XYZ file of C-alpha atoms in Angstrom:
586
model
C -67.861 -13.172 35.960
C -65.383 -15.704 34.062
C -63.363 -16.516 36.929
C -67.228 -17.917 38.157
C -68.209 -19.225 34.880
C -64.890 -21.297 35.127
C -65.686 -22.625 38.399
C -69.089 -23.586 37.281
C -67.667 -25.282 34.103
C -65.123 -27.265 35.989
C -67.727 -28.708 38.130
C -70.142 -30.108 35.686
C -68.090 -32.167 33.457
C -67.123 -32.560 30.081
C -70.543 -32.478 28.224
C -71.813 -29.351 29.827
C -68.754 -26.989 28.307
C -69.156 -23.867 26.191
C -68.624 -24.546 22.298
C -65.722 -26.342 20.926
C -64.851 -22.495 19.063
C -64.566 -20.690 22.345
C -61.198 -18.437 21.956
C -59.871 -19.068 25.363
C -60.977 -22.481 26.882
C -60.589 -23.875 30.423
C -62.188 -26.458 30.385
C -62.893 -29.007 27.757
C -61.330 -28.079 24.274
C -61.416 -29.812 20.463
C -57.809 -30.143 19.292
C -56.528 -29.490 15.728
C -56.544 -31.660 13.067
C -53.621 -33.651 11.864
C -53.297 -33.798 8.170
C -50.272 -36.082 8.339
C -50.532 -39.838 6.966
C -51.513 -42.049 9.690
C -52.839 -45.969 9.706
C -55.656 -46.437 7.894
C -59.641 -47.492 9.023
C -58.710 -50.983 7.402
C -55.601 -51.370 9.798
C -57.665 -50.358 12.615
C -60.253 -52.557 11.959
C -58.089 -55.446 12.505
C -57.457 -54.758 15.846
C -58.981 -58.279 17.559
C -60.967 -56.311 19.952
C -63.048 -52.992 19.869
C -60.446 -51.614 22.102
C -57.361 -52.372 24.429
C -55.532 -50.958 26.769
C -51.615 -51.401 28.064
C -49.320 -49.863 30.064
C -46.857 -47.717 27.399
C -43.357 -46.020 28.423
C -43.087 -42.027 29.949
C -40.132 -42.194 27.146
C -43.113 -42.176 24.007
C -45.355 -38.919 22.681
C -48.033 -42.062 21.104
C -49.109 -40.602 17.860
C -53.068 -39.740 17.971
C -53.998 -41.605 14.606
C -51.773 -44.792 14.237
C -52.339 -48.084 16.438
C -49.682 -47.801 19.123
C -46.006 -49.681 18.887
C -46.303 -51.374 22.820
C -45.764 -54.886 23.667
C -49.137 -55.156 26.072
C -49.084 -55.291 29.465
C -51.049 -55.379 32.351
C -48.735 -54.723 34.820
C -46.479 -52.063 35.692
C -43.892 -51.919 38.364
C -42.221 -48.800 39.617
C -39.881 -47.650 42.567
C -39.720 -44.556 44.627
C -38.286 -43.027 47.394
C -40.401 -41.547 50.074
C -41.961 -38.191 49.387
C -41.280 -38.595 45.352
C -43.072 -38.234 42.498
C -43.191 -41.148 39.833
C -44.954 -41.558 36.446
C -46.267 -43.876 34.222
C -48.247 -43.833 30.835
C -50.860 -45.929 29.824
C -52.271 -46.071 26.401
C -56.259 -46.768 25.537
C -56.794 -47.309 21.419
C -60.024 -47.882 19.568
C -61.819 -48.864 16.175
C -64.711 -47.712 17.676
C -66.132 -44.198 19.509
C -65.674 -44.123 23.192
C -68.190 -42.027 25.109
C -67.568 -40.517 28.266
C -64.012 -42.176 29.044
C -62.760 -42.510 32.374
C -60.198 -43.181 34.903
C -59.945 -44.311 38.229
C -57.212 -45.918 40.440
C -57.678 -47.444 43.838
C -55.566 -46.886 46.607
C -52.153 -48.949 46.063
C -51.877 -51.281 49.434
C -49.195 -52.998 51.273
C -50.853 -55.047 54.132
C -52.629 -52.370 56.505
C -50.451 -49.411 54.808
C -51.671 -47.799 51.600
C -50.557 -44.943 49.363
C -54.283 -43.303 48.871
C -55.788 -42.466 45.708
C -56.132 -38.642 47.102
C -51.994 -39.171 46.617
C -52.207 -40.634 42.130
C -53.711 -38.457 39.671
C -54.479 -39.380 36.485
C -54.473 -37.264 33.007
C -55.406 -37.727 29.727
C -52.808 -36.665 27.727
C -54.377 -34.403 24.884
C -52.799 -33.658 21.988
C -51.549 -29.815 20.813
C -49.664 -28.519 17.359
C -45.929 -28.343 17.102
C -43.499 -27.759 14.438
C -40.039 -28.525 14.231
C -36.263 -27.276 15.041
C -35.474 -25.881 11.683
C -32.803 -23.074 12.221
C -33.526 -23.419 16.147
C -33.784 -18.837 16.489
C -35.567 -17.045 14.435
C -38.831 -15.898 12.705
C -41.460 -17.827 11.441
C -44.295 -15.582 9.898
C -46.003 -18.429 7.894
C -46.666 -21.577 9.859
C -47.008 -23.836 6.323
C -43.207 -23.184 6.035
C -42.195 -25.457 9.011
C -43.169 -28.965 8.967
C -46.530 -29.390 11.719
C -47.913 -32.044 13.257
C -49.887 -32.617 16.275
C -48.327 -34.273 19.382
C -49.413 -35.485 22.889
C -47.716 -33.406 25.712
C -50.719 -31.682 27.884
C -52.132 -33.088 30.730
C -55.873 -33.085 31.156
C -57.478 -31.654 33.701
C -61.290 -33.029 32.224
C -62.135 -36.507 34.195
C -64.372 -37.352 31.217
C -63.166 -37.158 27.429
C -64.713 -38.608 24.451
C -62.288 -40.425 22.583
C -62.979 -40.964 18.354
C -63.042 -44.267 16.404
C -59.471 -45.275 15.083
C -57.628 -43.130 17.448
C -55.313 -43.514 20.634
C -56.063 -42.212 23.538
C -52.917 -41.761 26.361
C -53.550 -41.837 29.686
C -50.462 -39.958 32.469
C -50.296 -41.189 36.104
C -48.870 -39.884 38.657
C -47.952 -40.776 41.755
C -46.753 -38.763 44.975
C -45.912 -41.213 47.630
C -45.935 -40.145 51.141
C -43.255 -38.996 52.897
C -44.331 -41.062 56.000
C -44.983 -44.394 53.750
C -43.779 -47.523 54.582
C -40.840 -49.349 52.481
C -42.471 -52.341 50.524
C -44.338 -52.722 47.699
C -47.937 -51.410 46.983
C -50.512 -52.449 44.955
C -53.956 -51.352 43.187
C -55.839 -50.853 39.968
C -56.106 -48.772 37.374
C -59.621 -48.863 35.831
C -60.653 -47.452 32.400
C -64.592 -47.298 31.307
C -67.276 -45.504 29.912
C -70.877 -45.126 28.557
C -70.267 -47.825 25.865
C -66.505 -49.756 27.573
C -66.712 -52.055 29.419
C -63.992 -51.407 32.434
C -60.559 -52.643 31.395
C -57.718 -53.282 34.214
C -54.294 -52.193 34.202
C -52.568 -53.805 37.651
C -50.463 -50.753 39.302
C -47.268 -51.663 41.384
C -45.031 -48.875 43.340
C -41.693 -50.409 45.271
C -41.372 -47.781 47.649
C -37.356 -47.822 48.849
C -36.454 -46.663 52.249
C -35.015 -43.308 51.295
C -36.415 -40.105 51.571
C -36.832 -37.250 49.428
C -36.893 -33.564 50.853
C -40.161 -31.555 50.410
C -39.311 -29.635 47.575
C -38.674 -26.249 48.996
C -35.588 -27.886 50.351
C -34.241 -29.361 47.238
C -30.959 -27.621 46.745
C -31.517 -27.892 43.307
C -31.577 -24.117 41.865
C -34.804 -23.432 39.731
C -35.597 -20.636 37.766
C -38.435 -20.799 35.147
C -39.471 -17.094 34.399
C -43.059 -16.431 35.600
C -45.300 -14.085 32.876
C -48.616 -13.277 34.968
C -49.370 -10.998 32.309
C -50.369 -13.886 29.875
C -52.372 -15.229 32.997
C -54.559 -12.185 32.700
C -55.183 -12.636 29.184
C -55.971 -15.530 28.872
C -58.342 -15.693 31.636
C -59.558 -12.740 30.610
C -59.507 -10.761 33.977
C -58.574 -8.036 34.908
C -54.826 -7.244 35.468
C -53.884 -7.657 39.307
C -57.299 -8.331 40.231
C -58.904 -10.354 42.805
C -59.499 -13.020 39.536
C -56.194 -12.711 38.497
C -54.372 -13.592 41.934
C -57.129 -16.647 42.074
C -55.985 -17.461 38.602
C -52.756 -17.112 39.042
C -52.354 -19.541 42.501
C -52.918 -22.796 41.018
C -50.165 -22.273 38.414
C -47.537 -20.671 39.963
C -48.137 -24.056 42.948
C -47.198 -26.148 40.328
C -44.070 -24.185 40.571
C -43.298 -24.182 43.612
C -44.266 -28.093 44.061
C -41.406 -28.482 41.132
C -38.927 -26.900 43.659
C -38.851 -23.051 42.034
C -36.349 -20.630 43.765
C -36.792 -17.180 41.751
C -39.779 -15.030 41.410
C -39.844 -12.818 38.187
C -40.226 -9.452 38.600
C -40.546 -6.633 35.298
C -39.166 -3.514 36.094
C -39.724 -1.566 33.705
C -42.012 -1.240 30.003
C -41.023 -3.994 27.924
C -38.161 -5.506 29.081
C -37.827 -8.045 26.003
C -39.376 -5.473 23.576
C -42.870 -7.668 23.841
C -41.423 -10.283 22.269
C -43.691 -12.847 23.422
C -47.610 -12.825 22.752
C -48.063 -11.113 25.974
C -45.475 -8.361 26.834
C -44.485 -7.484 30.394
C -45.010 -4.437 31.750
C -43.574 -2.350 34.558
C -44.800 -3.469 37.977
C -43.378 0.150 39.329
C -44.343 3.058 38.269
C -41.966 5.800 38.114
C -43.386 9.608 38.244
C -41.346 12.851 37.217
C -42.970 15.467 38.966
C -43.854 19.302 37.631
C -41.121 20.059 39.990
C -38.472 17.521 38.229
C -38.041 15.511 41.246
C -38.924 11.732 41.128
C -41.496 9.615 42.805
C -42.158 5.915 42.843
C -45.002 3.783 43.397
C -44.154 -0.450 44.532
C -48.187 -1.345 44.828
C -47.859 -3.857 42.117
C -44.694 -4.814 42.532
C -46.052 -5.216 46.771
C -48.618 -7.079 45.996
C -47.094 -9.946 43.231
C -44.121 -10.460 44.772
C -46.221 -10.683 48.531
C -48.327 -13.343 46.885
C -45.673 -15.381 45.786
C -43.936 -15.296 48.898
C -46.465 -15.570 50.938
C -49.453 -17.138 49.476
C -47.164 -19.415 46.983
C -44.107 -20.040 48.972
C -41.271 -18.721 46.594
C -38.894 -16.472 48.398
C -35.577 -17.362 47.878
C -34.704 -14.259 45.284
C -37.189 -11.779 43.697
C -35.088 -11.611 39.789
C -36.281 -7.427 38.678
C -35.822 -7.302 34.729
C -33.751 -5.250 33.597
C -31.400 -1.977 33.497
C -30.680 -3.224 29.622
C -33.473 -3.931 27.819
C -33.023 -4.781 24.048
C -34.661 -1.529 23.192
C -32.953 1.072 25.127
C -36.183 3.322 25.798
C -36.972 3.596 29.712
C -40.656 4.826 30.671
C -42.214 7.588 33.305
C -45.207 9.095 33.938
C -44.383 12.936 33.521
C -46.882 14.951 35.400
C -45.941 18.474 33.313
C -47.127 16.775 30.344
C -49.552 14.382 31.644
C -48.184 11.259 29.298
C -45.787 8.610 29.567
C -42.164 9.637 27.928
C -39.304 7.374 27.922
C -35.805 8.107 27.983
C -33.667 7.241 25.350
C -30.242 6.283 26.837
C -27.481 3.117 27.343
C -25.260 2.466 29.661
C -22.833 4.807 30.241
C -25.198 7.789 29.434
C -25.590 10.467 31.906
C -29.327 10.469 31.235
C -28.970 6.372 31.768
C -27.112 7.221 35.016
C -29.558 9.640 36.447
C -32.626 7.966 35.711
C -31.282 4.188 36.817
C -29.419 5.939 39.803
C -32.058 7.909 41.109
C -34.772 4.924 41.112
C -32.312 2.459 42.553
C -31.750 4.802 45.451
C -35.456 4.742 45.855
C -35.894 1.382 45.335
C -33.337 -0.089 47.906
C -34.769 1.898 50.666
C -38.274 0.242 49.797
C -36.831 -2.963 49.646
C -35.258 -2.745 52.994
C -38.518 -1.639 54.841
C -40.270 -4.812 53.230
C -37.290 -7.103 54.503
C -37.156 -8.251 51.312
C -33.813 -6.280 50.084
C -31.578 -9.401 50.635
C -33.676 -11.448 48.131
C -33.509 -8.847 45.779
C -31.355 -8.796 42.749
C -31.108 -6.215 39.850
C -31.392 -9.001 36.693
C -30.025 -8.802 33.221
C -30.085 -11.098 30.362
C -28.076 -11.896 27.316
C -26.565 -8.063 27.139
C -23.132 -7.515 25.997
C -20.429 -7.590 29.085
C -19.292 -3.798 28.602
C -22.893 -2.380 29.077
C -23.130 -4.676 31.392
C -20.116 -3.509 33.546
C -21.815 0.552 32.578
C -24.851 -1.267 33.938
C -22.934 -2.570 37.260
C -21.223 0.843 37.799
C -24.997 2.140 38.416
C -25.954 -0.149 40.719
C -22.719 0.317 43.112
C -23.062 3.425 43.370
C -26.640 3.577 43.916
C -26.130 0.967 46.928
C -22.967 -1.415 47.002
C -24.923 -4.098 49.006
C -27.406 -4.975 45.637
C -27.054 -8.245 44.090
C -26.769 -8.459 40.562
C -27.640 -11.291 38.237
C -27.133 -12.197 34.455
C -28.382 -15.080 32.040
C -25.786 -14.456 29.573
C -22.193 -15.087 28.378
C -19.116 -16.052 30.414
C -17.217 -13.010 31.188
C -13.836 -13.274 33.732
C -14.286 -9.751 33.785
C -17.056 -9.689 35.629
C -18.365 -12.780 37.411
C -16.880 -11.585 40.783
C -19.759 -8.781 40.655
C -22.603 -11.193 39.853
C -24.395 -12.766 42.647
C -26.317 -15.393 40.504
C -24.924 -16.142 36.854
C -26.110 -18.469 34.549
C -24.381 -19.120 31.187
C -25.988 -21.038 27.929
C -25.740 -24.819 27.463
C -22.144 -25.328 26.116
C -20.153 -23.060 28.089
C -18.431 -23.465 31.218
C -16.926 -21.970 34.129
C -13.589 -22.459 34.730
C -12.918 -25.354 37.972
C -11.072 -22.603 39.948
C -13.915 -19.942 39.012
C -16.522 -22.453 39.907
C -15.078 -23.498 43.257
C -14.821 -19.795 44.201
C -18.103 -19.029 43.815
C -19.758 -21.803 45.374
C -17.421 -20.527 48.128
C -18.116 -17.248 48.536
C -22.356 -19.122 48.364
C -22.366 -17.162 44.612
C -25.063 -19.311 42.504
C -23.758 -20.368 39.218
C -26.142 -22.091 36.907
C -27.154 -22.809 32.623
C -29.742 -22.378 30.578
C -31.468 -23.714 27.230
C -33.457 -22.277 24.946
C -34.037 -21.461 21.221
C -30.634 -22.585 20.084
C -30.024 -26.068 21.475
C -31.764 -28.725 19.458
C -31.054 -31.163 22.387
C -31.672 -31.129 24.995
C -34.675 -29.150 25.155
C -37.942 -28.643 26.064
C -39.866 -28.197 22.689
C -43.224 -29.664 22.254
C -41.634 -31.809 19.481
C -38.423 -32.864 21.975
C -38.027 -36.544 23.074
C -39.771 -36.768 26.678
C -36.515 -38.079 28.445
C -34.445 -34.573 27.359
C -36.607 -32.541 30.245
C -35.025 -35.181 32.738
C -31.766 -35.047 30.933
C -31.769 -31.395 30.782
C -31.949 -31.368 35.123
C -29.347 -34.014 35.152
C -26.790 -32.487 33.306
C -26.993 -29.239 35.670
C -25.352 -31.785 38.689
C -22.985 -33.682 36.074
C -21.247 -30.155 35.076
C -21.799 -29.199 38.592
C -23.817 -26.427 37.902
C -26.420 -25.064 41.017
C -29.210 -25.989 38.446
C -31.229 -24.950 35.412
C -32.941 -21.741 33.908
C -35.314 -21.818 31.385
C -36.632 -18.397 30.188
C -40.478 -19.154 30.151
C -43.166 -21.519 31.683
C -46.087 -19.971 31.071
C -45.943 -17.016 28.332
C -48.562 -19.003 26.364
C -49.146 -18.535 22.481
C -52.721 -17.056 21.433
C -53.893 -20.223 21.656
C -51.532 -22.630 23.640
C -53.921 -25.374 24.489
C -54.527 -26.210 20.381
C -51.237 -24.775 18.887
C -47.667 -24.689 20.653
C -46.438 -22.699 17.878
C -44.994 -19.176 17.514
C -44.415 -16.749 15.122
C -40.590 -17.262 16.477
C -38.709 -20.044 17.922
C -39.255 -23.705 17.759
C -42.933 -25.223 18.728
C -42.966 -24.573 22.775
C -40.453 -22.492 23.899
C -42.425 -20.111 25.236
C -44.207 -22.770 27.646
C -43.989 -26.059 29.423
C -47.070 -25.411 31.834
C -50.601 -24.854 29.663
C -54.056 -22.717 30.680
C -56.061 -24.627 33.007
C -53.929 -25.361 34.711
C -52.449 -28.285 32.891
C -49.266 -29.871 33.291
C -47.481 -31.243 30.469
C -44.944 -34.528 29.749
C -42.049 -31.862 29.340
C -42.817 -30.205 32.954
C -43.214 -33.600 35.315
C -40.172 -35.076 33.163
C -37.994 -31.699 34.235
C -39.181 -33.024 38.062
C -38.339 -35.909 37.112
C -34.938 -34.884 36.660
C -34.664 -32.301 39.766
C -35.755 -35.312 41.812
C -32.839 -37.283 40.231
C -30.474 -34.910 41.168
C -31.407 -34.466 44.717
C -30.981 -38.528 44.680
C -27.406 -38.090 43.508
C -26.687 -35.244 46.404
C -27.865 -37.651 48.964
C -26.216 -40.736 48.280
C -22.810 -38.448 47.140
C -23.001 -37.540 50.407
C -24.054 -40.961 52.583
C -21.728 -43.194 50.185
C -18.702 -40.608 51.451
C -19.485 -40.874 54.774
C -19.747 -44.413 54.715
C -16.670 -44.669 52.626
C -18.259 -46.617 49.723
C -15.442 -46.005 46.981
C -17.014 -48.594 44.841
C -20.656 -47.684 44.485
C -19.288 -43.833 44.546
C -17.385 -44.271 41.557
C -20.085 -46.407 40.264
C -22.894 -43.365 40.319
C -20.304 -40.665 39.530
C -19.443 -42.707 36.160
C -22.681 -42.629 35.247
C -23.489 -39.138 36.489
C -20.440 -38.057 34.586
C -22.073 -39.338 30.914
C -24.659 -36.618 31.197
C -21.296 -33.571 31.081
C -20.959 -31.816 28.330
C -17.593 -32.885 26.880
C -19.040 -36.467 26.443
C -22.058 -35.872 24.077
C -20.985 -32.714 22.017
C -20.758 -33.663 18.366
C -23.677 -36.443 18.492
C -27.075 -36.713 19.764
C -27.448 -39.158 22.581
C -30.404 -41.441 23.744
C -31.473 -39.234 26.357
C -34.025 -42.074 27.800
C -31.444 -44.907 27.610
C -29.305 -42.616 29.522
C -32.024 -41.576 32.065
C -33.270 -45.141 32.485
C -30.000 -46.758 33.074
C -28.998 -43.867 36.075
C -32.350 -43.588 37.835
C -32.039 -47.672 37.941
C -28.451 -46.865 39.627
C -30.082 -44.509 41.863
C -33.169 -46.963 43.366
C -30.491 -49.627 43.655
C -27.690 -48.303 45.808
């Protein structure tokens, strides 16, 4: 019944929605007040006309309340490669109320040749509440402690939107040019109106290069944003693994796989982060002790979400199963002599530990294997200390030798050789000889963010550019690419209020119900894109022996390591701007 009432709201448009106070909205939404000093009615009222419009930078969050800081313009020009994504921001402000706001864009031509609207969407960007870094980890019980403020970062999915006297309105645009265009420059319009605005004009123009990206799912750029379908089913309020869930789920987890997303996240067991987030995971196998103490196993859910992201989503490069070391050591079964669910109290190294991981990954293996899918399994821990972690390897050895085993954690010599996949926090690094032996032996090696760096990150509150930069510096410390612990394990109400009772405003999400992309998620493509630029022309300019223009890009390539920004903050959108010109122009 929701999954129909959705569809129904979607259709008729933004004045026909369910009331502004409904707990978990789809479709249109009221934001949250902002109680911070903004420009006043008698500054807005000197604006010379009832309302403008200009093209604005993808580098700004444009506060909601204060006339914007652009130099106006009516014409923006961007390049692109073939088959890439490119964005721009424009920015509507008003004295007065705008009813019924739109957008439309034409198709961009170039002679007979045209990119077609079908190919641009547009977004109003909407606004939601963030906080700020404070102590980066930790707990945050009472929200009035942290300094709040509302910020734009999601991306509409309404075509109509209402936008209030003295206010400013953003508007995203995106384009996906056509693999199959034709090089030269493109042209069209950009049209804003409504019930009581006139249509204003913003002149679009795309230089489309003659280079070509790869679809996606052949970027060799490694992504892995941890998928939580259990929030999914919350907050569309369906039932778990359901028809409605699986339809709910699709649209989201496309906007993965369209961002190039290698891993599919898989819970293993009750509880894998303790239920840290607002929506805990749960085991997608369920284990069975029998009267008889013998052990049975049932893969239907585990079947059926991993067989939809495969096959119905496209993701099938590794299937990540969380974890052998949870952070509470308690491991769940149904026992049939007692009728309940027990756990098992145990760490690695335990006999009990042993027997019950053993036994299941036994079991588990020879399931895997009659999918086909045991290859793009791996048995995936995170953060855990590197002796129960070698406890932890010990049991998965000798359960079957040919497993692959990942960690998000720590650098440990000790045991690298044993992990397939390992990615290590922003910071650390891999050792040149270490690095060069994994890539050869085709071992992924990778780094993550997440409550502790201040930049770069992906906060609701973070500069725009730092989801580009954060892709980037993957290639520049010649990392595989980039892990980021959640995309979608929304707050209780992520479309109003990014913030959580721990962490910094975000953390826990960078794609929003609806679903709604977000600055932070098409800047992070932004960046993958960049770095599957860099791959190619590394690889043409050394074929062609271009010393010059190689040492040209790997210069600036190299600003984005490490060793050359610790101990200050950089401009992360000087720094993007400057290499993505580098990139259109060789």
């Amino acid at each position: 019944m929701k999954a129909l009432l959705v569809s129904i709201l979607l259709g008729l448009g933004a004045g026909c929605f369910a009331q502004q106070t409904e707990k978990y909205p789809l479709g249109n939404y009221q934001e949250l007040t902002d109680t911070k000093p903004h420009d006043s009615k008698e500054t807005w009222m000197k604006m010379n006309a009832p309302a403008a419009l200009s093209w604005g930078t993808t580098d700004m969050r444009y506060t909601k309340l204060d006339i914007p800081d652009v130099k106006k313009s009516t014409r923006i020009q961007l390049k692109a490669w073939k088959g890439e994504r490119v964005n721009a921001q424009a920015v509507l402000w008003t004295r007065n109320d705008l009813n019924h706001v739109s957008v439309a864009v034409s198709d961009l031509k170039n002679g007979k040749s045209a990119i077609p609207s079908s190919a641009i969407s547009t977004h109003f960007v909407r606004y939601v509440m963030t906080d700020e870094f404070g102590q980066g980890c930790g707990h945050r019980p009472n929200k009035a402690e942290w300094d709040s403020l509302i910020v734009a970062d999601a991306l509409d999915i309404n075509k109509t939107l209402d936008v209030k006297a003295c206010s400013t309105q953003p508007v995203w645009i995106k384009i996906w040019v056509p693999s199959d265009a034709k090089a030269g420059k493109y042209k069209g319009t950009l049209t804003v109106s409504g019930e009581n605005l006139s249509p204003m004009k913003l002149q679009v123009e795309v230089e489309v290069l003659n280079r070509t990206l790869p679809e996606p799912k052949d970027w060799a750029f490694y992504l892995d944003l941890w998928q939580n379908p259990y929030a999914v089913a919350r907050y569309y309020q369906v039932p778990l693994w359901s028809q409605a869930h699986f339809d709910a789920m699709r649209p989201i987890m496309k906007m993965l796989a369209d961002a190039g997303q290698r891993t599919i996240t898989a819970s293993i067991m009750h509880k894998p982060w303790n239920g840290q987030t607002e929506d805990h995971f749960d085991s997608m196998i369920t284990r069975i002790r029998k009267i008889d103490g013998t052990w049975e196993y049932d893969y239907a859910v585990f079947d059926k979400w991993v067989g939809f992201m495969m096959d119905e989503i496209g993701i099938d490069d590794m299937i990540c199963c969380y974890t052998m070391i949870p952070w509470a050591l308690r491991f769940d079964y149904y026992d049939q002599a007692t009728n309940r669910i027990q756990f098992v109290e145990a760490k690695p190294g335990d006999k009990a530990y042993t027997e019950y991981w053993g036994t299941f990954l036994k079991d588990f293996a020879d399931h895997l294997r009659k999918k086909g899918w045991f290859e793009k399994t791996a048995i995936s821990m995170d953060e855990r200390p590197m002796e129960a972690m070698r406890e932890a390897i010990k049991v998965i050895k000798q359960a079957d030798p040919e497993f692959k085993i990942t960690l998000a954690g720590n650098y440990h010599a000790e045991i690298q050789e044993d992990l397939h996949y390992l990615c290590i926090p922003f910071g650390q690094k891999f050792p040149d000889d270490v690095l060069a032996a994994r890539k050869s032996k085709g071992q992924i090696s990778t780094y993550y963010t997440c409550c502790v760096e201040p930049f770069p990150n992906l906060f609701t509150f973070s500069d725009p550019a730092e989801a580009a930069w954060t892709a980037i510096h993957a290639v520049a410390d010649n990392y595989e690419g980039y892990l980021r612990w959640a995309v979608n394990s929304w707050t209780a109400d992520p479309l109003r209020d990014s913030r959580f009772r721990t962490w910094p405003a975000g953390d826990t999400y960078s794609i929003y119900p609806g679903p709604r992309s977000s600055i932070r998620f098409e800047r992070l493509v932004e960046g993958i894109q960049d770095c599957e630029k860099i791959r190619i022309l590394r690889k043409e300019l050394e074929s062609e022996k271009a010393a010059g223009k190689l040492k040209r890009l790997n210069e600036e390539v190299g600003k984005f390591k490490f060793d050359n920004i610790s101990g200050s903050k950089p401009s992360a959108s000087t720094m993007v701007n400057r290499l993505e010109e580098i990139l259109n122009s060789l």
